[in-house]
CSV table of C-alpha atoms and ligand atoms in Angstrom, one decimal:
chain,number,residue,atom,x,y,z
J,6,MET,CA,-22.1,0.7,-26.4
J,7,SER,CA,-23.7,-2.6,-25.4
J,8,ALA,CA,-26.6,-2.3,-23.0
J,9,ILE,CA,-25.7,-1.8,-19.3
J,10,ASP,CA,-27.1,-4.4,-16.9
J,11,TRP,CA,-28.0,-1.7,-14.4
J,12,SER,CA,-29.3,-4.1,-11.7
J,13,ASN,CA,-26.1,-6.2,-11.6
J,14,LEU,CA,-23.4,-3.6,-11.5
J,15,SER,CA,-20.6,-4.0,-9.1
J,16,PHE,CA,-18.5,-1.2,-7.6
J,17,GLY,CA,-16.0,-0.9,-10.4
J,18,TYR,CA,-14.7,1.3,-13.1
J,19,MET,CA,-16.6,1.6,-16.4
J,20,LYS,CA,-15.5,3.9,-19.1
J,21,THR,CA,-17.9,6.8,-19.7
J,22,ASP,CA,-17.9,9.5,-22.4
J,23,TYR,CA,-16.0,12.4,-20.7
J,24,ASN,CA,-14.1,13.5,-17.7
J,25,VAL,CA,-13.6,17.1,-16.7
J,26,ARG,CA,-10.3,18.8,-15.7
J,27,SER,CA,-9.2,22.0,-14.3
J,28,TYR,CA,-5.5,23.0,-14.0
J,29,TYR,CA,-3.9,25.2,-11.4
J,30,LYS,CA,-1.0,27.3,-12.7
J,31,ASP,CA,0.6,30.6,-11.8
J,32,GLY,CA,-1.6,30.8,-8.7
J,33,LYS,CA,-5.0,30.4,-10.6
J,34,TRP,CA,-7.5,27.6,-11.3
J,35,GLY,CA,-8.5,27.3,-15.0
J,36,THR,CA,-11.9,26.8,-16.5
J,37,PRO,CA,-13.1,23.1,-16.2
J,38,THR,CA,-12.8,21.5,-19.6
J,39,GLU,CA,-14.0,18.1,-20.8
J,40,THR,CA,-11.9,15.4,-22.4
J,41,THR,CA,-12.6,11.9,-23.7
J,42,SER,CA,-9.1,10.7,-22.7
J,43,GLU,CA,-8.8,8.4,-19.7
J,44,TYR,CA,-5.1,9.2,-19.4
J,45,ILE,CA,-3.1,11.9,-17.7
J,46,ASP,CA,0.2,13.1,-19.1
J,47,ILE,CA,2.4,14.3,-16.2
J,48,HIS,CA,6.0,15.1,-15.4
J,49,MET,CA,7.9,12.2,-14.0
J,50,ALA,CA,9.0,14.4,-11.0
J,51,ALA,CA,5.3,15.4,-10.2
J,52,THR,CA,4.9,15.5,-6.4
J,53,CYS,CA,1.8,13.2,-6.5
J,54,LEU,CA,4.1,10.4,-7.7
J,55,HIS,CA,6.9,10.9,-5.2
J,56,TYR,CA,5.5,12.6,-2.1
J,57,GLY,CA,1.9,11.7,-2.2
J,58,GLN,CA,0.4,15.0,-2.9
J,59,GLU,CA,-2.9,13.4,-3.9
J,60,ALA,CA,-6.4,13.7,-2.5
J,61,PHE,CA,-9.7,12.3,-3.7
J,62,GLU,CA,-13.4,12.4,-3.0
J,63,GLY,CA,-16.4,10.1,-3.5
J,64,LEU,CA,-20.0,11.2,-3.9
J,65,LYS,CA,-23.0,9.9,-5.8
J,66,ALA,CA,-25.8,11.0,-8.1
J,67,PHE,CA,-29.2,9.3,-8.4
J,68,ARG,CA,-32.0,9.3,-10.9
J,69,GLY,CA,-35.4,9.9,-9.3
J,70,LYS,CA,-38.9,8.5,-10.2
J,71,ASP,CA,-39.4,12.0,-11.8
J,72,GLY,CA,-36.4,11.3,-14.1
J,73,LYS,CA,-34.4,14.1,-12.5
J,74,ILE,CA,-30.8,13.7,-11.4
J,75,ARG,CA,-29.9,14.4,-7.8
J,76,VAL,CA,-26.4,14.9,-6.3
J,77,PHE,CA,-26.0,14.2,-2.6
J,78,ARG,CA,-24.2,16.7,-0.4
J,79,MET,CA,-21.8,17.9,-3.0
J,80,ARG,CA,-20.8,21.0,-1.0
J,81,ASP,CA,-19.7,18.8,1.9
J,82,ASN,CA,-17.4,16.9,-0.3
J,83,ALA,CA,-16.0,20.2,-1.7
J,84,LEU,CA,-15.2,21.4,1.8
J,85,ARG,CA,-13.7,18.1,2.8
J,86,MET,CA,-11.4,18.2,-0.3
J,87,GLN,CA,-10.3,21.7,0.9
J,88,SER,CA,-9.4,20.2,4.3
J,89,SER,CA,-7.4,17.6,2.4
J,90,CYS,CA,-5.7,20.4,0.4
J,91,HIS,CA,-4.6,22.1,3.6
J,92,GLY,CA,-3.5,18.8,5.2
J,93,ILE,CA,-0.9,18.1,2.5
J,94,MET,CA,-0.2,21.6,1.3
J,95,MET,CA,-1.9,21.5,-2.1
J,96,ALA,CA,-3.4,24.6,-3.7
J,97,GLU,CA,-6.9,25.0,-2.2
J,98,LEU,CA,-9.6,24.1,-4.7
J,99,PRO,CA,-12.5,26.7,-4.5
J,100,VAL,CA,-15.9,25.1,-3.7
J,101,GLU,CA,-17.3,26.7,-6.9
J,102,VAL,CA,-14.7,25.0,-9.1
J,103,PHE,CA,-15.4,21.7,-7.4
J,104,GLU,CA,-19.1,22.0,-7.9
J,105,GLU,CA,-18.9,23.3,-11.5
J,106,THR,CA,-16.6,20.4,-12.5
J,107,VAL,CA,-18.7,17.8,-10.8
J,108,LEU,CA,-22.0,19.0,-12.4
J,109,LYS,CA,-20.4,19.2,-15.8
J,110,ALA,CA,-19.0,15.7,-15.5
J,111,ILE,CA,-22.5,14.4,-14.6
J,112,LYS,CA,-24.3,16.3,-17.3
J,113,LEU,CA,-21.9,15.2,-20.0
J,114,ASN,CA,-22.3,11.5,-18.9
J,115,GLU,CA,-26.1,11.7,-18.2
J,116,ARG,CA,-26.7,8.5,-20.1
J,117,PHE,CA,-24.7,6.6,-17.5
J,118,VAL,CA,-26.8,7.7,-14.5
J,119,PRO,CA,-28.6,4.4,-13.6
J,120,PRO,CA,-32.4,4.4,-13.9
J,121,TYR,CA,-34.7,4.7,-10.9
J,122,GLY,CA,-35.4,1.4,-9.3
J,123,SER,CA,-32.2,-0.3,-10.5
J,124,GLY,CA,-30.5,0.1,-7.0
J,125,ALA,CA,-27.5,1.5,-8.8
J,126,SER,CA,-26.1,5.1,-8.8
J,127,LEU,CA,-23.5,7.2,-10.5
J,128,TYR,CA,-20.3,7.3,-8.4
J,129,ILE,CA,-18.4,10.6,-8.8
J,130,ARG,CA,-14.7,10.5,-8.2
J,131,PRO,CA,-13.0,13.9,-7.9
J,132,LEU,CA,-9.2,13.7,-7.8
J,133,LEU,CA,-6.6,16.4,-7.0
J,134,ILE,CA,-2.9,15.8,-7.7
J,135,GLY,CA,0.3,17.8,-7.5
J,136,THR,CA,1.7,17.9,-11.1
J,137,GLY,CA,4.5,20.3,-10.7
J,138,ALA,CA,8.0,18.8,-10.6
J,139,GLN,CA,10.0,18.8,-7.4
J,140,VAL,CA,12.9,16.7,-6.2
J,141,GLY,CA,13.2,18.1,-2.7
J,142,VAL,CA,10.3,17.3,-0.4
J,143,LYS,CA,8.2,20.4,-1.1
J,144,PRO,CA,4.7,21.1,-2.3
J,145,ALA,CA,4.2,21.5,-6.0
J,146,SER,CA,3.3,24.8,-7.6
J,147,GLU,CA,1.0,23.2,-10.3
J,148,TYR,CA,-2.0,20.9,-9.7
J,149,LEU,CA,-4.6,19.1,-11.7
J,150,PHE,CA,-8.2,18.5,-10.6
J,151,VAL,CA,-10.1,15.9,-12.5
J,152,VAL,CA,-13.6,14.4,-12.1
J,153,PHE,CA,-14.6,11.2,-13.6
J,154,VAL,CA,-17.9,9.3,-13.1
J,155,THR,CA,-18.8,5.6,-13.3
J,156,PRO,CA,-22.1,3.8,-12.7
J,157,VAL,CA,-21.9,1.5,-9.7
J,158,GLY,CA,-23.8,-1.1,-7.7
J,159,PRO,CA,-23.0,-2.1,-4.1
J,160,TYR,CA,-19.5,-1.7,-2.6
J,161,PHE,CA,-19.8,-5.0,-0.8
J,162,LYS,CA,-21.2,-7.7,-3.0
J,163,GLU,CA,-23.6,-8.7,-0.2
J,164,GLY,CA,-25.3,-5.3,-0.4
J,165,PHE,CA,-27.5,-4.7,2.6
J,166,LYS,CA,-26.8,-8.2,4.1
J,167,PRO,CA,-24.6,-8.3,7.2
J,168,THR,CA,-21.0,-9.2,6.7
J,169,PRO,CA,-18.2,-10.1,9.3
J,170,VAL,CA,-15.4,-7.6,9.9
J,171,ALA,CA,-12.0,-8.3,11.5
J,172,ILE,CA,-9.8,-6.5,14.0
J,173,LEU,CA,-6.1,-7.1,13.0
J,174,ARG,CA,-3.9,-5.7,15.8
J,175,GLY,CA,-0.8,-5.8,13.7
J,176,TYR,CA,-1.8,-2.9,11.4
J,177,ASP,CA,-2.7,0.7,11.7
J,178,ARG,CA,-4.4,2.8,9.0
J,179,ALA,CA,-3.6,6.2,10.3
J,180,ALA,CA,-1.6,7.7,13.2
J,181,PRO,CA,-3.4,9.6,16.0
J,182,LEU,CA,-2.1,13.0,14.8
J,183,GLY,CA,-1.6,11.9,11.2
J,184,THR,CA,-3.6,12.1,8.1
J,185,GLY,CA,-6.6,9.9,9.0
J,186,THR,CA,-9.0,12.9,9.0
J,187,ILE,CA,-8.3,13.8,5.4
J,188,LYS,CA,-9.0,11.8,2.2
J,189,ILE,CA,-5.6,11.2,0.7
J,190,GLY,CA,-4.3,8.1,-1.2
J,191,GLY,CA,-1.6,7.4,1.4
J,192,ASN,CA,-4.2,6.3,3.9
J,193,TYR,CA,-5.6,3.7,1.5
J,194,ALA,CA,-2.1,2.5,0.5
J,195,ALA,CA,-1.6,1.9,4.2
J,196,SER,CA,-4.7,-0.2,4.4
J,197,LEU,CA,-4.1,-2.5,1.5
J,198,VAL,CA,-2.1,-5.3,3.2
J,199,ALA,CA,-4.5,-5.6,6.2
J,200,GLY,CA,-7.5,-5.3,3.8
J,201,ASP,CA,-6.2,-8.1,1.6
J,202,LYS,CA,-5.5,-10.3,4.6
J,203,ALA,CA,-9.0,-9.7,5.9
J,204,HIS,CA,-10.6,-10.4,2.6
J,205,LYS,CA,-8.6,-13.7,2.2
J,206,MET,CA,-10.0,-14.7,5.6
J,207,GLY,CA,-13.5,-14.1,4.5
J,208,TYR,CA,-14.1,-10.6,6.1
J,209,SER,CA,-15.6,-7.7,4.2
J,210,ALA,CA,-13.3,-5.2,5.9
J,211,VAL,CA,-10.8,-4.4,8.7
J,212,LEU,CA,-12.2,-2.6,11.7
J,213,TYR,CA,-9.2,-0.5,12.9
J,214,LEU,CA,-8.6,0.3,16.6
J,215,ASP,CA,-7.0,3.6,17.7
J,216,ALA,CA,-3.3,3.3,17.0
J,217,LYS,CA,-2.1,4.7,20.3
J,218,GLU,CA,-3.8,2.5,22.9
J,219,LYS,CA,-5.4,-0.2,20.7
J,220,LYS,CA,-8.4,0.1,23.0
J,221,TYR,CA,-11.0,2.1,21.1
J,222,LEU,CA,-12.8,1.6,17.8
J,223,ASP,CA,-11.6,3.9,15.0
J,224,GLU,CA,-13.3,3.0,11.7
J,225,CYS,CA,-13.3,0.5,8.9
J,226,GLY,CA,-11.0,0.5,5.9
J,227,PRO,CA,-13.4,2.3,3.6
J,228,ALA,CA,-16.2,3.5,6.0
J,229,ASN,CA,-17.1,4.8,9.4
J,230,PHE,CA,-18.5,2.6,12.2
J,231,PHE,CA,-21.7,3.0,14.1
J,232,GLY,CA,-23.5,0.9,16.8
J,233,ILE,CA,-27.0,0.9,18.0
J,234,LYS,CA,-28.3,0.2,21.5
J,235,ASN,CA,-31.1,1.5,23.7
J,236,ASN,CA,-32.5,3.7,20.9
J,237,THR,CA,-29.1,5.4,20.7
J,238,TYR,CA,-26.9,5.9,17.6
J,239,ILE,CA,-23.2,5.6,18.8
J,240,THR,CA,-20.2,6.5,16.6
J,241,PRO,CA,-16.6,6.8,17.6
J,242,ALA,CA,-15.0,10.2,18.2
J,243,SER,CA,-11.3,9.9,17.1
J,244,SER,CA,-8.5,12.1,15.8
J,245,SER,CA,-7.7,9.5,13.1
J,246,ILE,CA,-10.9,8.8,11.3
J,247,LEU,CA,-12.4,10.4,8.2
J,248,PRO,CA,-15.4,12.7,8.9
J,249,SER,CA,-17.9,10.7,6.9
J,250,ILE,CA,-20.7,12.7,5.2
J,251,THR,CA,-22.9,9.6,5.3
J,252,ASN,CA,-22.4,9.2,9.0
J,253,LYS,CA,-23.1,12.9,9.5
J,254,SER,CA,-26.4,12.4,7.5
J,255,LEU,CA,-27.4,9.3,9.5
J,256,ILE,CA,-26.7,11.2,12.8
J,257,GLN,CA,-29.2,13.8,11.6
J,258,LEU,CA,-31.7,11.2,10.5
J,259,ALA,CA,-31.4,9.3,13.8
J,260,GLU,CA,-32.1,12.6,15.6
J,261,ASP,CA,-35.1,13.2,13.3
J,262,LEU,CA,-36.4,9.8,14.3
J,263,GLY,CA,-36.2,10.7,18.0
J,264,MET,CA,-33.1,8.7,18.7
J,265,LYS,CA,-30.3,9.8,21.0
J,266,VAL,CA,-26.9,10.2,19.4
J,267,GLU,CA,-23.5,9.8,21.0
J,268,ARG,CA,-20.2,10.6,19.3
J,269,ARG,CA,-17.5,9.5,21.8
J,270,PRO,CA,-14.7,7.1,22.3
J,271,VAL,CA,-16.1,3.5,21.9
J,272,ALA,CA,-14.1,0.8,23.7
J,273,GLU,CA,-13.8,-2.5,21.8
J,274,GLU,CA,-15.6,-4.3,24.7
J,275,GLU,CA,-18.7,-2.2,24.1
J,276,LEU,CA,-19.2,-4.3,20.9
J,277,ALA,CA,-20.7,-6.9,23.1
J,278,THR,CA,-23.5,-4.6,24.0
J,279,PHE,CA,-24.6,-3.4,20.5
J,280,GLU,CA,-28.0,-4.5,19.2
J,281,GLU,CA,-26.9,-3.5,15.7
J,282,ALA,CA,-23.7,-2.1,14.0
J,283,GLY,CA,-22.7,-1.1,10.6
J,284,GLN,CA,-20.1,0.4,8.2
J,285,VAL,CA,-21.2,3.7,6.7
J,286,GLY,CA,-20.0,5.6,3.7
J,287,THR,CA,-20.8,6.8,0.2
J,288,ALA,CA,-19.8,3.6,-1.4
J,289,ALA,CA,-20.9,1.3,1.5
J,290,VAL,CA,-24.1,3.3,2.2
J,291,ILE,CA,-25.0,1.2,5.3
J,292,SER,CA,-23.4,-2.2,5.3
J,293,PRO,CA,-24.6,-4.0,8.4
J,294,ILE,CA,-22.0,-5.9,10.5
J,295,LEU,CA,-22.7,-9.6,11.3
J,296,ARG,CA,-19.8,-10.2,13.7
J,297,VAL,CA,-16.5,-8.6,14.7
J,298,ASP,CA,-13.6,-11.0,15.2
J,299,ASP,CA,-10.6,-9.7,17.1
J,300,ILE,CA,-8.3,-12.2,15.5
J,301,ASP,CA,-5.1,-11.8,17.6
J,302,GLU,CA,-7.0,-11.8,20.9
J,303,ASN,CA,-9.2,-14.7,19.8
J,304,LYS,CA,-12.4,-12.8,20.7
J,305,SER,CA,-15.6,-12.7,18.8
J,306,TYR,CA,-18.5,-10.3,19.1
J,307,VAL,CA,-21.7,-11.5,17.4
J,308,ILE,CA,-23.8,-8.5,16.5
J,309,SER,CA,-26.6,-9.8,14.2
J,310,LYS,CA,-28.0,-12.9,16.0
J,311,ASP,CA,-30.2,-13.9,13.0
J,312,GLY,CA,-27.9,-12.9,10.2
J,313,ASN,CA,-30.2,-10.1,9.0
J,314,ALA,CA,-30.0,-6.3,9.1
J,315,GLY,CA,-31.6,-4.9,12.3
J,316,PRO,CA,-34.7,-2.7,12.4
J,317,VAL,CA,-32.9,0.6,13.1
J,318,SER,CA,-30.3,0.1,10.4
J,319,THR,CA,-33.0,-0.8,8.0
J,320,LYS,CA,-35.1,2.3,8.9
J,321,LEU,CA,-32.0,4.6,8.5
J,322,TYR,CA,-31.0,3.0,5.3
J,323,ASN,CA,-34.5,3.4,3.7
J,324,LYS,CA,-34.7,7.0,4.9
J,325,LEU,CA,-31.4,7.9,3.5
J,326,ARG,CA,-32.0,6.2,0.1
J,327,ALA,CA,-35.5,7.9,-0.1
J,328,ILE,CA,-34.0,11.3,0.3
J,329,GLN,CA,-31.2,10.6,-2.2
J,330,LEU,CA,-33.7,9.3,-4.8
J,331,GLY,CA,-36.2,12.1,-4.2
J,332,ASP,CA,-38.9,9.8,-2.8
J,333,GLU,CA,-39.0,11.8,0.4
J,334,PRO,CA,-38.6,15.5,0.9
J,335,ASP,CA,-35.1,16.9,1.2
J,336,THR,CA,-35.8,18.8,4.5
J,337,HIS,CA,-32.1,19.4,5.3
J,338,GLY,CA,-31.1,20.8,1.9
J,339,TRP,CA,-28.7,18.0,1.0
J,340,VAL,CA,-29.7,17.5,-2.6
J,341,THR,CA,-28.7,19.4,-5.7
J,342,ILE,CA,-31.1,18.8,-8.6
J,343,LEU,CA,-29.6,19.1,-12.1
J,344,ASP,CA,-31.4,21.3,-14.5
L,416,PLP,N1,-14.0,6.4,6.1
L,416,PLP,C1,-13.2,6.1,5.1
L,416,PLP,C2,-11.8,5.7,5.4
L,416,PLP,C3,-13.6,6.3,3.8
L,416,PLP,O1,-12.8,6.0,2.8
L,416,PLP,C4,-14.9,6.7,3.6
L,416,PLP,C5,-15.4,6.9,2.2
L,416,PLP,O2,-15.4,8.0,1.7
L,416,PLP,C6,-15.7,7.0,4.7
L,416,PLP,C7,-15.2,6.8,5.9
L,416,PLP,C8,-17.1,7.4,4.5
L,416,PLP,O3,-17.2,8.8,4.1
L,416,PLP,P1,-18.4,9.4,3.3
L,416,PLP,O4,-19.6,9.0,4.0
L,416,PLP,O5,-18.2,10.8,3.3
L,416,PLP,O6,-18.3,8.8,2.0
L,417,COI,C1,-16.4,6.2,-0.7
L,417,COI,O1,-17.2,5.7,0.0
L,417,COI,O2,-16.7,7.1,-1.5
L,417,COI,C2,-15.0,5.8,-0.6
L,417,COI,O3,-14.2,6.6,-1.0
L,417,COI,C3,-14.7,4.5,-0.1
L,417,COI,C4,-13.7,3.7,-0.9
L,417,COI,C5,-14.2,3.4,-2.3
L,417,COI,C6,-12.4,4.3,-0.9
């Protein structure tokens, strides 16, 4: 293997040594087993291919100054994957199988966990698919859970530098009572056209409005939204957004810092009042927002007046990273340290 340039990684796929798989058959999950193959051999009538029985997760592991590897909030991802299983009628994956498979995938690929100080991390991608054959629209009776890992740098190439986002009123990502609250591939397929359009126009992401009234902020394509004003952390409440584990963590950290927190519908016009705003997620961490352009309405909300990340976003970002890396104590029990 040629040496990895840890400090210049992008958010992309790199082949590692192993992935770990568990199969569900006859009503039972099998023992997670490693393989070096990057390919999956499945039946052409597998439900994941036709009817979208597919869910995934994203979490990260970090190497600390002490050389130890820390995984961030793994249990929360396991629980969210269970809610995805219920949402599209897949066999429920036990939390223990999720955790065992994730830990095994990290350990077997330990040499790919980026060094402390590189700014990079190990991205962990658990995937659950219906592999049993069906032709009628019905859930499968067989499933595959696979976890692969890949070292990554920032999701947005600008890293912690503010980027502009776009409101494109001609597209919805998820319906009000649809699948926006679970992490399934279909939501991302639904976001590709708008995302591509936004990228071509120079925006880092689409900021979706609620699909019913087109009045309230929902979330960005790959991340939740937050705004800051008057020492308050404000994030949309909506029935069509993914419950972000990063957002939940920042809410706790904001409270720890003595800030107020509001989780409520956020009307688009309120953008004009925010002192800071950002996209938040595992991949995005905090990606500050420079400006929001409502393209079809020809409106623009400038958030960062000087083009830099604001003081509150910076404080929250540093605090979160410090806990993830083990530089500050893990007072909320978010971190699993590998033996
Ligand atoms: N919203 C969407 C649509 C996402 O894809 C993600 C990424 O997982 C998030 C929000 C952020 O969630 P989390 O912080 O759990 O990674
Ligand atoms: C994540 O933040 O883990 C995501 O899943 C976002 C994107 C890569 C889909």
